[in-house]
mmCIF file of C-alpha atoms in Angstrom:
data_model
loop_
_atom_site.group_PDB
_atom_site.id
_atom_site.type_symbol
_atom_site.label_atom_id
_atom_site.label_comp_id
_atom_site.label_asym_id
_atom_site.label_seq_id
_atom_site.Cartn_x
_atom_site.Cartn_y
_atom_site.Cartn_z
ATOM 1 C CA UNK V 1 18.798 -19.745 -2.934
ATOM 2 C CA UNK V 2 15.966 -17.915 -4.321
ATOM 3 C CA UNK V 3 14.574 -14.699 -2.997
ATOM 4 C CA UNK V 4 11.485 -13.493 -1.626
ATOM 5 C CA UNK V 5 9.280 -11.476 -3.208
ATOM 6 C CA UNK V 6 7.555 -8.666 -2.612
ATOM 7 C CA UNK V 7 4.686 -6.739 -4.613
ATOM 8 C CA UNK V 8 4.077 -3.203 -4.486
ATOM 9 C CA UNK V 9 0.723 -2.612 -6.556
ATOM 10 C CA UNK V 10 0.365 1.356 -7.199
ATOM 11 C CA UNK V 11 3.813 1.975 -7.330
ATOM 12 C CA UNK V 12 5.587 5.271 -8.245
ATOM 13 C CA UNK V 13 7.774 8.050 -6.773
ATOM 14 C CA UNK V 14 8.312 8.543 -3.232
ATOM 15 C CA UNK V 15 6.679 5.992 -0.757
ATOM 16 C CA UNK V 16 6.568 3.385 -3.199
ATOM 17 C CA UNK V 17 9.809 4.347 -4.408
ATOM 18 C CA UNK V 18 11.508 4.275 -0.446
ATOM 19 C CA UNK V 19 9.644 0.831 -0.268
ATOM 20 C CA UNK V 20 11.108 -0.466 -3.397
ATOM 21 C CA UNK V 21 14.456 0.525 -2.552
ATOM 22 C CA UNK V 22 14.328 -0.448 1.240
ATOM 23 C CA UNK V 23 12.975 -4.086 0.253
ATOM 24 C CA UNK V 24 15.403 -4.419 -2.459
ATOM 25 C CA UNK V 25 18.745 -3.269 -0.188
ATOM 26 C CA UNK V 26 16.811 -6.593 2.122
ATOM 27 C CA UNK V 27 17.297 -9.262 -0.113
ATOM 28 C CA UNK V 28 13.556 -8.762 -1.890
ATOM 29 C CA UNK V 29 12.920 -9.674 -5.477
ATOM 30 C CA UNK V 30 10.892 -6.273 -6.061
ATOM 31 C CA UNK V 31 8.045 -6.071 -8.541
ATOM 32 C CA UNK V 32 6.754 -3.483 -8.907
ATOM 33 C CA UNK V 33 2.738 -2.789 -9.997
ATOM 34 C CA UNK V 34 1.406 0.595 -12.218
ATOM 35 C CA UNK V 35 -0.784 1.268 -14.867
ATOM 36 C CA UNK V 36 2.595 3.507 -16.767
ATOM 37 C CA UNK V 37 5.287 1.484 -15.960
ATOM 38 C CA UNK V 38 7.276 3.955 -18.023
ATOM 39 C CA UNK V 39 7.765 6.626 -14.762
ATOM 40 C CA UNK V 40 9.416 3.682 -13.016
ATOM 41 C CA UNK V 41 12.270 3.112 -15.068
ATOM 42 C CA UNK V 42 14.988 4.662 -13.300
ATOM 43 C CA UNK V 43 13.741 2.536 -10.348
ATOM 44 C CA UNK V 44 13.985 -0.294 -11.895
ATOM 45 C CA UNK V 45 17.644 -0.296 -13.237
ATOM 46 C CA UNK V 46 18.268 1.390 -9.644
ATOM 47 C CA UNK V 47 17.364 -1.747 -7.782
ATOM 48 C CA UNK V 48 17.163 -4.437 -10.279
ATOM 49 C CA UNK V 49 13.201 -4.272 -10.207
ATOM 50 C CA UNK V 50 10.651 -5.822 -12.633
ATOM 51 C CA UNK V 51 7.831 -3.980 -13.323
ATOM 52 C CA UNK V 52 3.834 -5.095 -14.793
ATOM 53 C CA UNK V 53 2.000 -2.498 -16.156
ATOM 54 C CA UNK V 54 -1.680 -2.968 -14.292
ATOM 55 C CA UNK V 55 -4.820 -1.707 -13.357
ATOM 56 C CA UNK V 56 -5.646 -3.302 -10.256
ATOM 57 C CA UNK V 57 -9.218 -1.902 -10.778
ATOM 58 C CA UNK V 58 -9.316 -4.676 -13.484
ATOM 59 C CA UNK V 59 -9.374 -8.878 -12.334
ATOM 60 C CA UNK V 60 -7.420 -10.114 -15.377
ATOM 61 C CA UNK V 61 -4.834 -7.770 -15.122
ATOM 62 C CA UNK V 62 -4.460 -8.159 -11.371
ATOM 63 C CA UNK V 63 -3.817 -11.961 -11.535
ATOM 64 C CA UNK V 64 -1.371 -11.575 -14.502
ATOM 65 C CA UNK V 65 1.018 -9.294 -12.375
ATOM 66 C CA UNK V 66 0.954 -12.325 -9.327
ATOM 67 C CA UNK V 67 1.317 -14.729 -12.294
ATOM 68 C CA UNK V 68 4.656 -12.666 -13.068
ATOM 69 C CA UNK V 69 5.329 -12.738 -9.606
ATOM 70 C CA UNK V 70 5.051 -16.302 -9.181
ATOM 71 C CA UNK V 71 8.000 -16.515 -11.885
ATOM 72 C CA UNK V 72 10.431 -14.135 -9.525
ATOM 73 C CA UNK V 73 10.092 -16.202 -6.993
ATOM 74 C CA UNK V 74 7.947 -17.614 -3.021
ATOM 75 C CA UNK V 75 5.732 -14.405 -1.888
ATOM 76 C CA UNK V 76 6.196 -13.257 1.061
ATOM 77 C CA UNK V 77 4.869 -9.459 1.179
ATOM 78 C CA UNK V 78 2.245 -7.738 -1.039
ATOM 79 C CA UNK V 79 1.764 -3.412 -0.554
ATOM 80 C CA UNK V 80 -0.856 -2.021 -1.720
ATOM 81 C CA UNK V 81 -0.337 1.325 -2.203
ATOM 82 C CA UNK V 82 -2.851 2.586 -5.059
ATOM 83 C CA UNK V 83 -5.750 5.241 -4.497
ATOM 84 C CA UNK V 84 -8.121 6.761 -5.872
ATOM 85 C CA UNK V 85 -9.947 9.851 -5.648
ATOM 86 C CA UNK V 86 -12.664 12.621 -6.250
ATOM 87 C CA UNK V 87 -12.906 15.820 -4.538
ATOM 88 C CA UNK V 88 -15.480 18.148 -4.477
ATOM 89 C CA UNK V 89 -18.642 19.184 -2.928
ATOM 90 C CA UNK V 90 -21.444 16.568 -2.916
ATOM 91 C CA UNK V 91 -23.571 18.334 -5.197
ATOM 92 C CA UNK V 92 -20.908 18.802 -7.729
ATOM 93 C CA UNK V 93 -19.363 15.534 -7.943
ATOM 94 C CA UNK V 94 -18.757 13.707 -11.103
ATOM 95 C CA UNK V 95 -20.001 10.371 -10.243
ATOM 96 C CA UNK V 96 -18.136 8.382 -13.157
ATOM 97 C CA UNK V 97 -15.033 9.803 -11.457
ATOM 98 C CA UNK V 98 -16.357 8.541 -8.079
ATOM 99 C CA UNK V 99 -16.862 5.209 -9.724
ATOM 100 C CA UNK V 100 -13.480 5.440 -10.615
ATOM 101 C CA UNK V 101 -12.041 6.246 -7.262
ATOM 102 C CA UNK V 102 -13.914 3.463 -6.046
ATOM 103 C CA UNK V 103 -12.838 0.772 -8.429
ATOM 104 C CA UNK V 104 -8.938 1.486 -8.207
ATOM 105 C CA UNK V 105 -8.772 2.410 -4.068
ATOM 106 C CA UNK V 106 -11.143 -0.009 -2.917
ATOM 107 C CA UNK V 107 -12.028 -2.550 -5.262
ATOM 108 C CA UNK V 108 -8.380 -2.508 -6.430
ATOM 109 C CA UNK V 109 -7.559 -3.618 -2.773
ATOM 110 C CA UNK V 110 -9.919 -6.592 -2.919
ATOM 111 C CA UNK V 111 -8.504 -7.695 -6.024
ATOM 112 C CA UNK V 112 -4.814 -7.394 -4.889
ATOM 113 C CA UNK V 113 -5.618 -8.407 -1.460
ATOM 114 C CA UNK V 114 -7.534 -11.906 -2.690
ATOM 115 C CA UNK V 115 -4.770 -12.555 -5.048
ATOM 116 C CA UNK V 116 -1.663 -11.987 -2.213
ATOM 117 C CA UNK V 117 -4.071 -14.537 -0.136
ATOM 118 C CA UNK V 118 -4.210 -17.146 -2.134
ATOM 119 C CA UNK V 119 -1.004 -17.445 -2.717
ATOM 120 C CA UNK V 120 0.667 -16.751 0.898
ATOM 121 C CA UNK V 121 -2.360 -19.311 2.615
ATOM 122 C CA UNK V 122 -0.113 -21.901 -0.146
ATOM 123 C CA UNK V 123 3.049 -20.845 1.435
ATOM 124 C CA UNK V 124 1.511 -20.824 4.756
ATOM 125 C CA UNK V 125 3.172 -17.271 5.788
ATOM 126 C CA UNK V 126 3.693 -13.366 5.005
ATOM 127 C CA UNK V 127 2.535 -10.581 5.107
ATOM 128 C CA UNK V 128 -0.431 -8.359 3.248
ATOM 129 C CA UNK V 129 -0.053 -4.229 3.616
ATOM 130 C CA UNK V 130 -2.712 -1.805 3.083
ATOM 131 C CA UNK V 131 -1.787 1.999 2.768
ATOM 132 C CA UNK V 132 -4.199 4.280 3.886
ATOM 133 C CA UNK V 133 -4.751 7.864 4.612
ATOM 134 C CA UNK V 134 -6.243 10.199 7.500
ATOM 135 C CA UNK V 135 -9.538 9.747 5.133
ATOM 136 C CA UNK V 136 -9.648 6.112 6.215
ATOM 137 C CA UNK V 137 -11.200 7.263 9.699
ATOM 138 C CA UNK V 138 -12.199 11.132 8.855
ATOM 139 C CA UNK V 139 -14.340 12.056 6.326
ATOM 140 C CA UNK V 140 -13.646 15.783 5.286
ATOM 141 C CA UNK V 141 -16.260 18.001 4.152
ATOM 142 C CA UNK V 142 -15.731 18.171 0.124
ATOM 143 C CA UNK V 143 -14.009 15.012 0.712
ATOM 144 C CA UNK V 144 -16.775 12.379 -0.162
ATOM 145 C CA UNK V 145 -15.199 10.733 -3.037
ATOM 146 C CA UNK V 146 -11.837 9.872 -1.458
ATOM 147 C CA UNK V 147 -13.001 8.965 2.277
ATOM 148 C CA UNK V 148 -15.166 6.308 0.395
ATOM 149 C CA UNK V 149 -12.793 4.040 -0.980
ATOM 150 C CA UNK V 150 -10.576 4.691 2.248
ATOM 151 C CA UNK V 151 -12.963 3.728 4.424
ATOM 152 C CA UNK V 152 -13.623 0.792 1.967
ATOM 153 C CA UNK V 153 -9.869 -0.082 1.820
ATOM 154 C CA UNK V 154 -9.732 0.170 5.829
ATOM 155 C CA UNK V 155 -12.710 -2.186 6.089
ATOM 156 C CA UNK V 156 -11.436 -4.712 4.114
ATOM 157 C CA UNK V 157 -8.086 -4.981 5.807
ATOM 158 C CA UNK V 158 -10.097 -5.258 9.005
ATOM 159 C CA UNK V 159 -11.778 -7.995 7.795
ATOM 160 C CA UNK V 160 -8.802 -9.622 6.477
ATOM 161 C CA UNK V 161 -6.508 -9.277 9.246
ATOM 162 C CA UNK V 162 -9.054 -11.441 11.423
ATOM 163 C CA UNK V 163 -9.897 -13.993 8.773
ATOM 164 C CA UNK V 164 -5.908 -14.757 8.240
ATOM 165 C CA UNK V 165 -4.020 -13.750 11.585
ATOM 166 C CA UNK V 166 -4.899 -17.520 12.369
ATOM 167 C CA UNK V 167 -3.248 -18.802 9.266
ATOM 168 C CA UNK V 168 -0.246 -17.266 9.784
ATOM 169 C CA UNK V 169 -0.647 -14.560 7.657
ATOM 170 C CA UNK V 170 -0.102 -10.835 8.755
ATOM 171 C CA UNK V 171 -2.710 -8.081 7.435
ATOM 172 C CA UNK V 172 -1.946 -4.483 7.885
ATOM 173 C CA UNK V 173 -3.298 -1.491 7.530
ATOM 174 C CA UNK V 174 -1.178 1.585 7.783
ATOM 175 C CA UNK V 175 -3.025 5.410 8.206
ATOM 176 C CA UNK V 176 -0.940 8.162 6.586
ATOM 177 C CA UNK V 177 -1.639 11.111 8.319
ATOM 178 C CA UNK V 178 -0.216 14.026 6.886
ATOM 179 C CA UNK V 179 1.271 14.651 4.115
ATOM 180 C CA UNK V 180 4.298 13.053 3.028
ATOM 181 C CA UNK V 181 7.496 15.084 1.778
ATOM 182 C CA UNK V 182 8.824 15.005 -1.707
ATOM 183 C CA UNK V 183 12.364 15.866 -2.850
ATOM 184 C CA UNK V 184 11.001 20.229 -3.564
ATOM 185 C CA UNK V 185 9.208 19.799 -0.214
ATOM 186 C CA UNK V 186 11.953 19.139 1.578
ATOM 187 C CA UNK V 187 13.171 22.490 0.699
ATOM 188 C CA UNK V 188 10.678 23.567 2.632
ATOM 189 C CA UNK V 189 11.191 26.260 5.753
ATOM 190 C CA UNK V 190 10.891 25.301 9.213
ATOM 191 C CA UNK V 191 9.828 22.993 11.469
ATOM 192 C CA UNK V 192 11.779 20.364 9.990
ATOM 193 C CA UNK V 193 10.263 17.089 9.918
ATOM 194 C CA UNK V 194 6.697 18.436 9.280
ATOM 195 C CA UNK V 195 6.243 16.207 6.421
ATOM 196 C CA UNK V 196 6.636 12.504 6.916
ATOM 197 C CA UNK V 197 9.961 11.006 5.649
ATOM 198 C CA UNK V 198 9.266 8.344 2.793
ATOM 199 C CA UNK V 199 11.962 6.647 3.545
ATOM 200 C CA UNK V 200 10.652 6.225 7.561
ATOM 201 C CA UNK V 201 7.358 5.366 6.619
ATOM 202 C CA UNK V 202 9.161 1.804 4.607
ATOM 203 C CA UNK V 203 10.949 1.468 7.676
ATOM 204 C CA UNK V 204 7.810 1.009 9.442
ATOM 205 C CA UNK V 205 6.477 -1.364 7.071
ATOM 206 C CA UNK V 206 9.409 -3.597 7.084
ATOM 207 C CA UNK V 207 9.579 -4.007 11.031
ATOM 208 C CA UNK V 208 5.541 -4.568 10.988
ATOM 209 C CA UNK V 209 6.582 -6.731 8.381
ATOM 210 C CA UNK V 210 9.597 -8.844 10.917
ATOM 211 C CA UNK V 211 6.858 -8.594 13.834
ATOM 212 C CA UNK V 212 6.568 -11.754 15.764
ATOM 213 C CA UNK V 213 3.059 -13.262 15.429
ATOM 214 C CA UNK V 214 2.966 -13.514 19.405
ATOM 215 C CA UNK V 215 2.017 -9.397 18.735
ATOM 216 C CA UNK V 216 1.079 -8.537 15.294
ATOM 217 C CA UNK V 217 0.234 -4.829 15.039
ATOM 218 C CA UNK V 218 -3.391 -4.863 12.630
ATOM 219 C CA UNK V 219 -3.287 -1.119 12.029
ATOM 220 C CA UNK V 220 -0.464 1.555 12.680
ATOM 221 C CA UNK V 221 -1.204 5.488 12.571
ATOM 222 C CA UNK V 222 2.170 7.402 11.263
ATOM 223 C CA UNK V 223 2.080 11.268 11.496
ATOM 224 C CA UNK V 224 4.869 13.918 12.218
ATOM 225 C CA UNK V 225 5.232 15.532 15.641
ATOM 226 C CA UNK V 226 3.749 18.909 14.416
ATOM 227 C CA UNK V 227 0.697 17.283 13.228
ATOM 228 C CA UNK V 228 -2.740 17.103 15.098
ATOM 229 C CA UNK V 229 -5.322 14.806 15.896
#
């Protein structure tokens, strides 16, 4: 019996990395989406991964990693977990990099996100995921050039989520907010647990992921207990 597949575009170390692994120890046919596909190596002999280098900023490359995907095996959960951003004050801004920030954490989302459609409206079920980030609902001062394209990304999986909930297929879009611990950051002092736990956060994904449609959760906020809002 063939596998499901699942696509995490923006991949790298931790998040993607605990989602990769999690998905994979599930059953998942993982492949996995970066523009250096060369960091994910270990990964990938790890959990038996394929991985397409792409820049989901760009159409053509975008529908060549779901045309590899289509070779693993049926879709049945897309992540997209690329960003982009550009900090700075207002007046200082480069706006090429802005551009930039826009193409690969919003437009990049579209492109993914029409791609994952297509295919799962064919299958006629699964699941699209949107990572996003405190920025999604707060713009910080100096902060233009990321809140942007997380707004942007949180608007389109709005807008998704009510055009395909009535298809059968589950859009998500999951707010980030703190900052989430790395392998030197947990060396970190007390409180434990400041930092979000990679590995919880793909935990949360999968069981959005096994929701039954009778209560599909559209957005979920994740932040540790020390952190405020």
């Amino acid at each position: 019996m063939t596998s499901n597949v699942a696509v995490i575009a923006g991949a790298g170390s931790g998040l993607s990395a605990s989602l990769a692994r999690l998905l994979a120890g599930e059953g998942f046919r993982v492949v996995l989406a970066a523009r250096n596909i060369e960091k994910l190596g270990a990964l990938q002999t790890q959990i038996g991964a394929q991985a397409v280098a792409t820049d989901v900023s760009d159409p053509a490359s975008v529908e060549r990693l779901f045309d590899v995907a289509d070779r693993a095996g049926p879709l049945s959960i897309v992540i997209f977990n690329a960003s982009g951003r550009a900090r700075g004050p207002i007046t200082e801004l480069d706006p090429e990099a802005v551009r930039q920030a826009l193409l690969v954490g919003a437009y990049g989302g579209f492109l993914v996100g029409q791609q994952a459609a297509r295919r799962l409206l064919a299958l006629g079920s699964g699941s699209i995921f949107f990572t996003g980030a405190t920025a999604s609902v707060k713009g910080f001062a100096g902060s233009a050039g990321f809140a942007m394209p997380k707004f942007g990304l949180r608007g389109l999986a709005q807008s998704m989520a009510r055009e395909l909930a009535p298809k059968n297929i589950h859009v998500a879009h999951f707010i980030i907010d703190g900052a989430i611990a790395s392998a030197t950051s947990g060396q970190e002092s007390e409180p434990q647990d400041r930092r979000l736990s990679p590995d919880a956060i793909a935990e949360a994904y999968l069981s959005i992921h096994r929701q039954q449609r009778s209560a599909w959760t559209w957005e979920m906020e994740l932040r540790p207990w020390v952190e405020t809002f």
